[in-house]
Amino acid sequence: MAQATCRAHSAQPTHIRPAHVRPDRIRRGAALARTVAALAGALALAACVGGPGDRGNVTAEQFYQSAYGKIDELYLEPVDMRRLVVDGLVHAGVVVPDLTVTVQPGGAAVTLAVGRRAPRTFALPPGPDAASWAHLAALTTDWTVAQSADAGPGDQTRETLFRAMLEGGTADLDPYSRYSVPAAARTERSRREGYVGIGVTLEETPRGFRIIAVAPGSPASAAGLLVGDVITAVGGMPVDAAGGGGPAMTVEAIMTRLSGPEGTGVPVRVARAGGMVTVLISRQRIILPTVTAERAGAVGVLHVSRFNAGTADALAAAIRHLRDADGLGRPTGWVLDLRGNTGGLLDQAVAVADLFITSGPLLNTVGRHPDSVQHYDATPGDILDGAPLVVLADGQTASSAEIVLGALVDSGRALDVGTTSFGKGVVQTVAPLPNGGELFITWSRILTPAGRMFDHHGLAPALCTAGLTDAAAILAPLRAQPRPASTPAACPAERNRPAPVDLTVAETLLASPPLLRRAELAGQTLLADQPAATAVISGTP
């Protein structure tokens, strides 16, 4: 069984129950599945390990049987395997050099040709059986690789076809189901789960591999490595073994050498302005930081950039630090800034919401697979001890961040300020493939505690700041005596919100309990006007 992700957005054959989420939190459904959001961009994180790697001996039959079997089993709705595979073949004909794919009239067969070589026609399976369609995909892939032998390495052509077939097929499903090639899958796993290594980000240069980022608190930081240092040797092996011809190693090779069992050492030689330095660095598990915190007068401001395996713990630690700081006193109010947060692990979203909510539902998910139907409840305790909380959102607040937003608002624990959120209300399971790649498969829909579905349309805030930059103008309707009656207006999902105005509005509300109460009442009216998705709650997507 694959692990689940939200963004929606994991990659093990069995569900993993994190320590943050207790079994009694799940009132119905299978054990908690971790979820992740799709992570934009891929930095080369040196020493990233964990999860399956590239496996050149994987056959096309093994690959497609695994991929199509998982899609057929896990996808949110029944899948048309004919369309999935045929559209994959058509896409392969567009992106693979010299390959022409023609679907025969009547749709009973497909003809492939590579360059000027003799074409071959393959009969299409008559039924929906995923295994039969996987076998067809394997036959076409193996034949194409054989015909393209003089164009390049067979493994490279096979991987190109794997990617083309799954990209073309998953494009028919939804915007979030996708295939991640092995190298990208490793990077994505490191972003959400952490990795064992030294904690540097590299770029290739003619002299070696230049460090462009050092993770705070990482082994590399403790050893004194600096941004701008150029790694010239790892484990005693020069990165330019040929001498003068540019790096002989690839980023992949450097990653492999910097990785290894946790707690073991690796010697790293770097060039810097003062000459050469060699340091022995102990490999450790590194989880990239996602939380920053600061005081703004009497207000504690918490920024969460995404949800990875360390987010809930880091957020709790940041709150305790601000709360217990000597000489400042406890913050009288708090701001949770989720603007620009595109999502991450679902279990971390649940754990973050649970930090603030003492009881009641946090999240519901529904889907076709029995394990996708899950309900999560809060456990006793509020880390803020009931202090008022304002959460900020914008058009980039998505997926797991919307889960937190919906839980805090529906429970009455927080007031939301900003713009309508992105509107990604579905969960992906990330299924590992035998070649080291991963499939992100949409397998459930998300409902807030009040039963709201927000996929495609987002969550509208109680206090909309879209298109406005003057905090006084935003708050003026709330200050009016009596407050003028109005109907909820559209609040566009603006991205890249200017930081000052939303935060200024939040701080002003927290400094004036009567004004905050007025805003909360307005938010309750807005929430009451949004009907719950009762049909989905009952289990009918």
PDB file of N, CA and C in Angstrom, residues 259-347:
ATOM      1  N   SER A 259      26.677  11.172   0.985  1.00  0.00           N
ATOM      2  CA  SER A 259      25.692  10.413   1.755  1.00  0.00           C
ATOM      3  C   SER A 259      26.344   9.193   2.384  1.00  0.00           C
ATOM      4  N   GLY A 260      25.607   8.555   3.269  1.00  0.00           N
ATOM      5  CA  GLY A 260      26.117   7.379   3.949  1.00  0.00           C
ATOM      6  C   GLY A 260      25.376   7.179   5.255  1.00  0.00           C
ATOM      7  N   PRO A 261      25.737   6.179   6.017  1.00  0.00           N
ATOM      8  CA  PRO A 261      25.052   5.922   7.285  1.00  0.00           C
ATOM      9  C   PRO A 261      25.145   7.111   8.231  1.00  0.00           C
ATOM     10  N   GLU A 262      24.038   7.372   8.918  1.00  0.00           N
ATOM     11  CA  GLU A 262      24.006   8.479   9.857  1.00  0.00           C
ATOM     12  C   GLU A 262      25.054   8.286  10.949  1.00  0.00           C
ATOM     13  N   GLY A 263      25.816   9.345  11.242  1.00  0.00           N
ATOM     14  CA  GLY A 263      26.846   9.300  12.268  1.00  0.00           C
ATOM     15  C   GLY A 263      28.232   8.987  11.758  1.00  0.00           C
ATOM     16  N   THR A 264      28.352   8.566  10.494  1.00  0.00           N
ATOM     17  CA  THR A 264      29.675   8.290   9.933  1.00  0.00           C
ATOM     18  C   THR A 264      30.298   9.581   9.406  1.00  0.00           C
ATOM     19  N   GLY A 265      31.613   9.601   9.272  1.00  0.00           N
ATOM     20  CA  GLY A 265      32.326  10.798   8.841  1.00  0.00           C
ATOM     21  C   GLY A 265      32.731  10.741   7.383  1.00  0.00           C
ATOM     22  N   VAL A 266      32.857  11.897   6.769  1.00  0.00           N
ATOM     23  CA  VAL A 266      33.342  11.997   5.397  1.00  0.00           C
ATOM     24  C   VAL A 266      34.278  13.196   5.306  1.00  0.00           C
ATOM     25  N   PRO A 267      35.529  13.008   4.823  1.00  0.00           N
ATOM     26  CA  PRO A 267      36.436  14.151   4.649  1.00  0.00           C
ATOM     27  C   PRO A 267      36.064  14.952   3.403  1.00  0.00           C
ATOM     28  N   VAL A 268      36.008  16.256   3.556  1.00  0.00           N
ATOM     29  CA  VAL A 268      35.651  17.155   2.452  1.00  0.00           C
ATOM     30  C   VAL A 268      36.724  18.226   2.343  1.00  0.00           C
ATOM     31  N   ARG A 269      37.286  18.378   1.156  1.00  0.00           N
ATOM     32  CA  ARG A 269      38.280  19.414   0.907  1.00  0.00           C
ATOM     33  C   ARG A 269      37.634  20.542   0.118  1.00  0.00           C
ATOM     34  N   VAL A 270      37.845  21.785   0.596  1.00  0.00           N
ATOM     35  CA  VAL A 270      37.265  22.931  -0.087  1.00  0.00           C
ATOM     36  C   VAL A 270      38.343  23.959  -0.362  1.00  0.00           C
ATOM     37  N   ALA A 271      38.137  24.697  -1.450  1.00  0.00           N
ATOM     38  CA  ALA A 271      39.003  25.824  -1.786  1.00  0.00           C
ATOM     39  C   ALA A 271      38.278  27.116  -1.439  1.00  0.00           C
ATOM     40  N   ARG A 272      38.998  28.013  -0.782  1.00  0.00           N
ATOM     41  CA  ARG A 272      38.443  29.327  -0.454  1.00  0.00           C
ATOM     42  C   ARG A 272      39.547  30.359  -0.575  1.00  0.00           C
ATOM     43  N   ALA A 273      39.248  31.603  -0.285  1.00  0.00           N
ATOM     44  CA  ALA A 273      40.217  32.685  -0.492  1.00  0.00           C
ATOM     45  C   ALA A 273      41.518  32.440   0.250  1.00  0.00           C
ATOM     46  N   GLY A 274      41.475  31.824   1.426  1.00  0.00           N
ATOM     47  CA  GLY A 274      42.685  31.606   2.207  1.00  0.00           C
ATOM     48  C   GLY A 274      43.467  30.371   1.828  1.00  0.00           C
ATOM     49  N   GLY A 275      43.014  29.615   0.855  1.00  0.00           N
ATOM     50  CA  GLY A 275      43.698  28.398   0.444  1.00  0.00           C
ATOM     51  C   GLY A 275      42.792  27.187   0.555  1.00  0.00           C
ATOM     52  N   MET A 276      43.393  26.004   0.701  1.00  0.00           N
ATOM     53  CA  MET A 276      42.655  24.748   0.796  1.00  0.00           C
ATOM     54  C   MET A 276      42.418  24.379   2.258  1.00  0.00           C
ATOM     55  N   VAL A 277      41.232  23.836   2.537  1.00  0.00           N
ATOM     56  CA  VAL A 277      40.888  23.374   3.877  1.00  0.00           C
ATOM     57  C   VAL A 277      40.242  22.003   3.751  1.00  0.00           C
ATOM     58  N   THR A 278      40.671  21.056   4.581  1.00  0.00           N
ATOM     59  CA  THR A 278      40.038  19.737   4.620  1.00  0.00           C
ATOM     60  C   THR A 278      39.434  19.535   6.004  1.00  0.00           C
ATOM     61  N   VAL A 279      38.155  19.158   6.032  1.00  0.00           N
ATOM     62  CA  VAL A 279      37.467  18.935   7.306  1.00  0.00           C
ATOM     63  C   VAL A 279      36.779  17.585   7.267  1.00  0.00           C
ATOM     64  N   LEU A 280      36.717  16.939   8.422  1.00  0.00           N
ATOM     65  CA  LEU A 280      35.983  15.680   8.561  1.00  0.00           C
ATOM     66  C   LEU A 280      34.606  16.018   9.120  1.00  0.00           C
ATOM     67  N   ILE A 281      33.574  15.675   8.354  1.00  0.00           N
ATOM     68  CA  ILE A 281      32.207  16.061   8.708  1.00  0.00           C
ATOM     69  C   ILE A 281      31.392  14.810   9.008  1.00  0.00           C
ATOM     70  N   SER A 282      30.662  14.827  10.102  1.00  0.00           N
ATOM     71  CA  SER A 282      29.801  13.710  10.485  1.00  0.00           C
ATOM     72  C   SER A 282      28.450  13.842   9.800  1.00  0.00           C
ATOM     73  N   ARG A 283      28.067  12.818   9.064  1.00  0.00           N
ATOM     74  CA  ARG A 283      26.770  12.833   8.384  1.00  0.00           C
ATOM     75  C   ARG A 283      25.636  12.740   9.415  1.00  0.00           C
ATOM     76  N   GLN A 284      24.610  13.550   9.224  1.00  0.00           N
ATOM     77  CA  GLN A 284      23.464  13.550  10.122  1.00  0.00           C
ATOM     78  C   GLN A 284      22.183  13.697   9.308  1.00  0.00           C
ATOM     79  N   ARG A 285      21.058  13.310   9.923  1.00  0.00           N
ATOM     80  CA  ARG A 285      19.773  13.529   9.266  1.00  0.00           C
ATOM     81  C   ARG A 285      19.429  15.006   9.353  1.00  0.00           C
ATOM     82  N   ILE A 286      19.076  15.578   8.220  1.00  0.00           N
ATOM     83  CA  ILE A 286      18.817  17.009   8.117  1.00  0.00           C
ATOM     84  C   ILE A 286      17.396  17.223   7.619  1.00  0.00           C
ATOM     85  N   ILE A 287      16.646  18.002   8.344  1.00  0.00           N
ATOM     86  CA  ILE A 287      15.319  18.410   7.917  1.00  0.00           C
ATOM     87  C   ILE A 287      15.356  19.910   7.689  1.00  0.00           C
ATOM     88  N   LEU A 288      15.051  20.324   6.496  1.00  0.00           N
ATOM     89  CA  LEU A 288      15.198  21.728   6.129  1.00  0.00           C
ATOM     90  C   LEU A 288      14.234  22.597   6.943  1.00  0.00           C
ATOM     91  N   PRO A 289      14.673  23.785   7.365  1.00  0.00           N
ATOM     92  CA  PRO A 289      13.823  24.651   8.200  1.00  0.00           C
ATOM     93  C   PRO A 289      12.628  25.186   7.423  1.00  0.00           C
ATOM     94  N   THR A 290      11.476  25.227   8.085  1.00  0.00           N
ATOM     95  CA  THR A 290      10.258  25.751   7.475  1.00  0.00           C
ATOM     96  C   THR A 290       9.581  26.811   8.336  1.00  0.00           C
ATOM     97  N   VAL A 291      10.124  27.079   9.524  1.00  0.00           N
ATOM     98  CA  VAL A 291       9.469  27.976  10.472  1.00  0.00           C
ATOM     99  C   VAL A 291      10.422  29.097  10.878  1.00  0.00           C
ATOM    100  N   THR A 292       9.928  30.314  10.880  1.00  0.00           N
ATOM    101  CA  THR A 292      10.637  31.445  11.478  1.00  0.00           C
ATOM    102  C   THR A 292       9.658  32.166  12.400  1.00  0.00           C
ATOM    103  N   ALA A 293      10.178  32.839  13.404  1.00  0.00           N
ATOM    104  CA  ALA A 293       9.320  33.512  14.384  1.00  0.00           C
ATOM    105  C   ALA A 293       9.965  34.811  14.822  1.00  0.00           C
ATOM    106  N   GLU A 294       9.129  35.786  15.190  1.00  0.00           N
ATOM    107  CA  GLU A 294       9.625  37.080  15.633  1.00  0.00           C
ATOM    108  C   GLU A 294       8.580  37.748  16.525  1.00  0.00           C
ATOM    109  N   ARG A 295       9.027  38.712  17.295  1.00  0.00           N
ATOM    110  CA  ARG A 295       8.112  39.533  18.084  1.00  0.00           C
ATOM    111  C   ARG A 295       7.842  40.825  17.340  1.00  0.00           C
ATOM    112  N   ALA A 296       6.588  41.233  17.332  1.00  0.00           N
ATOM    113  CA  ALA A 296       6.200  42.550  16.827  1.00  0.00           C
ATOM    114  C   ALA A 296       5.464  43.245  17.962  1.00  0.00           C
ATOM    115  N   GLY A 297       6.216  43.862  18.857  1.00  0.00           N
ATOM    116  CA  GLY A 297       5.625  44.428  20.048  1.00  0.00           C
ATOM    117  C   GLY A 297       5.093  43.330  20.948  1.00  0.00           C
ATOM    118  N   ALA A 298       3.790  43.396  21.226  1.00  0.00           N
ATOM    119  CA  ALA A 298       3.171  42.393  22.098  1.00  0.00           C
ATOM    120  C   ALA A 298       2.665  41.188  21.333  1.00  0.00           C
ATOM    121  N   VAL A 299       2.931  41.143  20.041  1.00  0.00           N
ATOM    122  CA  VAL A 299       2.397  40.081  19.183  1.00  0.00           C
ATOM    123  C   VAL A 299       3.521  39.134  18.765  1.00  0.00           C
ATOM    124  N   GLY A 300       3.253  37.836  18.827  1.00  0.00           N
ATOM    125  CA  GLY A 300       4.171  36.837  18.299  1.00  0.00           C
ATOM    126  C   GLY A 300       3.788  36.492  16.873  1.00  0.00           C
ATOM    127  N   VAL A 301       4.733  36.599  15.957  1.00  0.00           N
ATOM    128  CA  VAL A 301       4.462  36.358  14.540  1.00  0.00           C
ATOM    129  C   VAL A 301       5.189  35.085  14.113  1.00  0.00           C
ATOM    130  N   LEU A 302       4.435  34.124  13.605  1.00  0.00           N
ATOM    131  CA  LEU A 302       4.961  32.822  13.198  1.00  0.00           C
ATOM    132  C   LEU A 302       4.802  32.664  11.697  1.00  0.00           C
ATOM    133  N   HIS A 303       5.899  32.393  11.005  1.00  0.00           N
ATOM    134  CA  HIS A 303       5.867  32.192   9.560  1.00  0.00           C
ATOM    135  C   HIS A 303       6.150  30.718   9.266  1.00  0.00           C
ATOM    136  N   VAL A 304       5.273  30.074   8.519  1.00  0.00           N
ATOM    137  CA  VAL A 304       5.474  28.675   8.111  1.00  0.00           C
ATOM    138  C   VAL A 304       5.510  28.645   6.588  1.00  0.00           C
ATOM    139  N   SER A 305       6.652  28.281   6.021  1.00  0.00           N
ATOM    140  CA  SER A 305       6.833  28.347   4.573  1.00  0.00           C
ATOM    141  C   SER A 305       6.299  27.116   3.853  1.00  0.00           C
ATOM    142  N   ARG A 306       6.308  25.960   4.505  1.00  0.00           N
ATOM    143  CA  ARG A 306       5.752  24.719   3.955  1.00  0.00           C
ATOM    144  C   ARG A 306       5.697  23.708   5.099  1.00  0.00           C
ATOM    145  N   PHE A 307       5.190  22.515   4.815  1.00  0.00           N
ATOM    146  CA  PHE A 307       5.044  21.492   5.841  1.00  0.00           C
ATOM    147  C   PHE A 307       5.905  20.290   5.491  1.00  0.00           C
ATOM    148  N   ASN A 308       7.030  20.136   6.219  1.00  0.00           N
ATOM    149  CA  ASN A 308       7.835  18.941   6.060  1.00  0.00           C
ATOM    150  C   ASN A 308       7.863  18.182   7.380  1.00  0.00           C
ATOM    151  N   ALA A 309       8.715  17.166   7.469  1.00  0.00           N
ATOM    152  CA  ALA A 309       8.671  16.270   8.623  1.00  0.00           C
ATOM    153  C   ALA A 309       8.999  16.953   9.941  1.00  0.00           C
ATOM    154  N   GLY A 310       9.600  18.145   9.916  1.00  0.00           N
ATOM    155  CA  GLY A 310       9.962  18.818  11.153  1.00  0.00           C
ATOM    156  C   GLY A 310       9.124  20.025  11.504  1.00  0.00           C
ATOM    157  N   THR A 311       8.084  20.308  10.722  1.00  0.00           N
ATOM    158  CA  THR A 311       7.386  21.583  10.887  1.00  0.00           C
ATOM    159  C   THR A 311       6.674  21.711  12.227  1.00  0.00           C
ATOM    160  N   ALA A 312       5.903  20.719  12.631  1.00  0.00           N
ATOM    161  CA  ALA A 312       5.128  20.845  13.869  1.00  0.00           C
ATOM    162  C   ALA A 312       6.046  21.020  15.077  1.00  0.00           C
ATOM    163  N   ASP A 313       7.111  20.221  15.146  1.00  0.00           N
ATOM    164  CA  ASP A 313       8.057  20.364  16.253  1.00  0.00           C
ATOM    165  C   ASP A 313       8.728  21.735  16.234  1.00  0.00           C
ATOM    166  N   ALA A 314       9.121  22.183  15.029  1.00  0.00           N
ATOM    167  CA  ALA A 314       9.792  23.484  14.926  1.00  0.00           C
ATOM    168  C   ALA A 314       8.855  24.619  15.313  1.00  0.00           C
ATOM    169  N   LEU A 315       7.585  24.510  14.932  1.00  0.00           N
ATOM    170  CA  LEU A 315       6.631  25.559  15.275  1.00  0.00           C
ATOM    171  C   LEU A 315       6.402  25.598  16.784  1.00  0.00           C
ATOM    172  N   ALA A 316       6.247  24.438  17.401  1.00  0.00           N
ATOM    173  CA  ALA A 316       6.063  24.389  18.851  1.00  0.00           C
ATOM    174  C   ALA A 316       7.269  24.992  19.571  1.00  0.00           C
ATOM    175  N   ALA A 317       8.476  24.677  19.087  1.00  0.00           N
ATOM    176  CA  ALA A 317       9.686  25.217  19.708  1.00  0.00           C
ATOM    177  C   ALA A 317       9.752  26.736  19.544  1.00  0.00           C
ATOM    178  N   ALA A 318       9.361  27.237  18.373  1.00  0.00           N
ATOM    179  CA  ALA A 318       9.386  28.680  18.138  1.00  0.00           C
ATOM    180  C   ALA A 318       8.395  29.394  19.045  1.00  0.00           C
ATOM    181  N   ILE A 319       7.225  28.798  19.243  1.00  0.00           N
ATOM    182  CA  ILE A 319       6.228  29.404  20.128  1.00  0.00           C
ATOM    183  C   ILE A 319       6.760  29.461  21.562  1.00  0.00           C
ATOM    184  N   ARG A 320       7.334  28.368  22.013  1.00  0.00           N
ATOM    185  CA  ARG A 320       7.862  28.342  23.389  1.00  0.00           C
ATOM    186  C   ARG A 320       8.976  29.367  23.560  1.00  0.00           C
ATOM    187  N   HIS A 321       9.805  29.515  22.522  1.00  0.00           N
ATOM    188  CA  HIS A 321      10.906  30.480  22.614  1.00  0.00           C
ATOM    189  C   HIS A 321      10.369  31.900  22.770  1.00  0.00           C
ATOM    190  N   LEU A 322       9.383  32.261  21.920  1.00  0.00           N
ATOM    191  CA  LEU A 322       8.825  33.614  22.024  1.00  0.00           C
ATOM    192  C   LEU A 322       8.047  33.797  23.316  1.00  0.00           C
ATOM    193  N   ARG A 323       7.366  32.753  23.742  1.00  0.00           N
ATOM    194  CA  ARG A 323       6.535  32.844  24.941  1.00  0.00           C
ATOM    195  C   ARG A 323       7.364  32.995  26.210  1.00  0.00           C
ATOM    196  N   ASP A 324       8.535  32.340  26.204  1.00  0.00           N
ATOM    197  CA  ASP A 324       9.335  32.283  27.431  1.00  0.00           C
ATOM    198  C   ASP A 324      10.549  33.210  27.401  1.00  0.00           C
ATOM    199  N   ALA A 325      10.665  34.049  26.383  1.00  0.00           N
ATOM    200  CA  ALA A 325      11.832  34.927  26.277  1.00  0.00           C
ATOM    201  C   ALA A 325      11.917  35.856  27.489  1.00  0.00           C
ATOM    202  N   ASP A 326      13.097  35.946  28.045  1.00  0.00           N
ATOM    203  CA  ASP A 326      13.303  36.754  29.256  1.00  0.00           C
ATOM    204  C   ASP A 326      13.049  38.234  28.987  1.00  0.00           C
ATOM    205  N   GLY A 327      12.340  38.858  29.912  1.00  0.00           N
ATOM    206  CA  GLY A 327      12.181  40.297  29.894  1.00  0.00           C
ATOM    207  C   GLY A 327      11.137  40.849  28.953  1.00  0.00           C
ATOM    208  N   LEU A 328      10.531  40.010  28.098  1.00  0.00           N
ATOM    209  CA  LEU A 328       9.583  40.521  27.118  1.00  0.00           C
ATOM    210  C   LEU A 328       8.136  40.262  27.512  1.00  0.00           C
ATOM    211  N   GLY A 329       7.917  39.280  28.375  1.00  0.00           N
ATOM    212  CA  GLY A 329       6.545  38.921  28.709  1.00  0.00           C
ATOM    213  C   GLY A 329       5.915  38.093  27.605  1.00  0.00           C
ATOM    214  N   ARG A 330       4.869  37.393  27.946  1.00  0.00           N
ATOM    215  CA  ARG A 330       4.210  36.558  26.944  1.00  0.00           C
ATOM    216  C   ARG A 330       3.478  37.420  25.923  1.00  0.00           C
ATOM    217  N   PRO A 331       3.509  37.045  24.645  1.00  0.00           N
ATOM    218  CA  PRO A 331       2.709  37.776  23.655  1.00  0.00           C
ATOM    219  C   PRO A 331       1.232  37.738  24.038  1.00  0.00           C
ATOM    220  N   THR A 332       0.552  38.844  23.834  1.00  0.00           N
ATOM    221  CA  THR A 332      -0.874  38.900  24.132  1.00  0.00           C
ATOM    222  C   THR A 332      -1.721  38.401  22.970  1.00  0.00           C
ATOM    223  N   GLY A 333      -1.113  38.229  21.813  1.00  0.00           N
ATOM    224  CA  GLY A 333      -1.788  37.703  20.639  1.00  0.00           C
ATOM    225  C   GLY A 333      -0.770  37.122  19.681  1.00  0.00           C
ATOM    226  N   TRP A 334      -1.271  36.332  18.736  1.00  0.00           N
ATOM    227  CA  TRP A 334      -0.367  35.632  17.823  1.00  0.00           C
ATOM    228  C   TRP A 334      -0.875  35.740  16.386  1.00  0.00           C
ATOM    229  N   VAL A 335       0.077  35.744  15.460  1.00  0.00           N
ATOM    230  CA  VAL A 335      -0.227  35.707  14.023  1.00  0.00           C
ATOM    231  C   VAL A 335       0.448  34.479  13.439  1.00  0.00           C
ATOM    232  N   LEU A 336      -0.312  33.659  12.721  1.00  0.00           N
ATOM    233  CA  LEU A 336       0.231  32.522  11.976  1.00  0.00           C
ATOM    234  C   LEU A 336       0.177  32.873  10.500  1.00  0.00           C
ATOM    235  N   ASP A 337       1.335  33.104   9.899  1.00  0.00           N
ATOM    236  CA  ASP A 337       1.421  33.576   8.517  1.00  0.00           C
ATOM    237  C   ASP A 337       1.609  32.381   7.586  1.00  0.00           C
ATOM    238  N   LEU A 338       0.572  32.064   6.831  1.00  0.00           N
ATOM    239  CA  LEU A 338       0.612  30.965   5.862  1.00  0.00           C
ATOM    240  C   LEU A 338       0.629  31.479   4.431  1.00  0.00           C
ATOM    241  N   ARG A 339       0.877  32.758   4.236  1.00  0.00           N
ATOM    242  CA  ARG A 339       0.938  33.288   2.872  1.00  0.00           C
ATOM    243  C   ARG A 339       2.127  32.680   2.136  1.00  0.00           C
ATOM    244  N   GLY A 340       1.899  32.288   0.894  1.00  0.00           N
ATOM    245  CA  GLY A 340       2.968  31.699   0.093  1.00  0.00           C
ATOM    246  C   GLY A 340       3.259  30.251   0.424  1.00  0.00           C
ATOM    247  N   ASN A 341       2.560  29.669   1.389  1.00  0.00           N
ATOM    248  CA  ASN A 341       2.798  28.273   1.788  1.00  0.00           C
ATOM    249  C   ASN A 341       2.009  27.363   0.855  1.00  0.00           C
ATOM    250  N   THR A 342       2.704  26.642   0.006  1.00  0.00           N
ATOM    251  CA  THR A 342       2.042  25.835  -1.009  1.00  0.00           C
ATOM    252  C   THR A 342       1.727  24.418  -0.554  1.00  0.00           C
ATOM    253  N   GLY A 343       2.005  24.071   0.694  1.00  0.00           N
ATOM    254  CA  GLY A 343       1.557  22.782   1.205  1.00  0.00           C
ATOM    255  C   GLY A 343       2.673  21.945   1.765  1.00  0.00           C
ATOM    256  N   GLY A 344       2.472  20.634   1.788  1.00  0.00           N
ATOM    257  CA  GLY A 344       3.443  19.708   2.343  1.00  0.00           C
ATOM    258  C   GLY A 344       2.773  18.498   2.931  1.00  0.00           C
ATOM    259  N   LEU A 345       3.398  17.921   3.943  1.00  0.00           N
ATOM    260  CA  LEU A 345       2.908  16.688   4.541  1.00  0.00           C
ATOM    261  C   LEU A 345       1.579  16.896   5.269  1.00  0.00           C
ATOM    262  N   LEU A 346       0.626  16.023   4.972  1.00  0.00           N
ATOM    263  CA  LEU A 346      -0.686  16.126   5.603  1.00  0.00           C
ATOM    264  C   LEU A 346      -0.611  15.892   7.099  1.00  0.00           C
ATOM    265  N   ASP A 347       0.184  14.917   7.532  1.00  0.00           N
ATOM    266  CA  ASP A 347       0.242  14.637   8.962  1.00  0.00           C
ATOM    267  C   ASP A 347       0.789  15.835   9.730  1.00  0.00           C
TER     268      ASP A 347
END
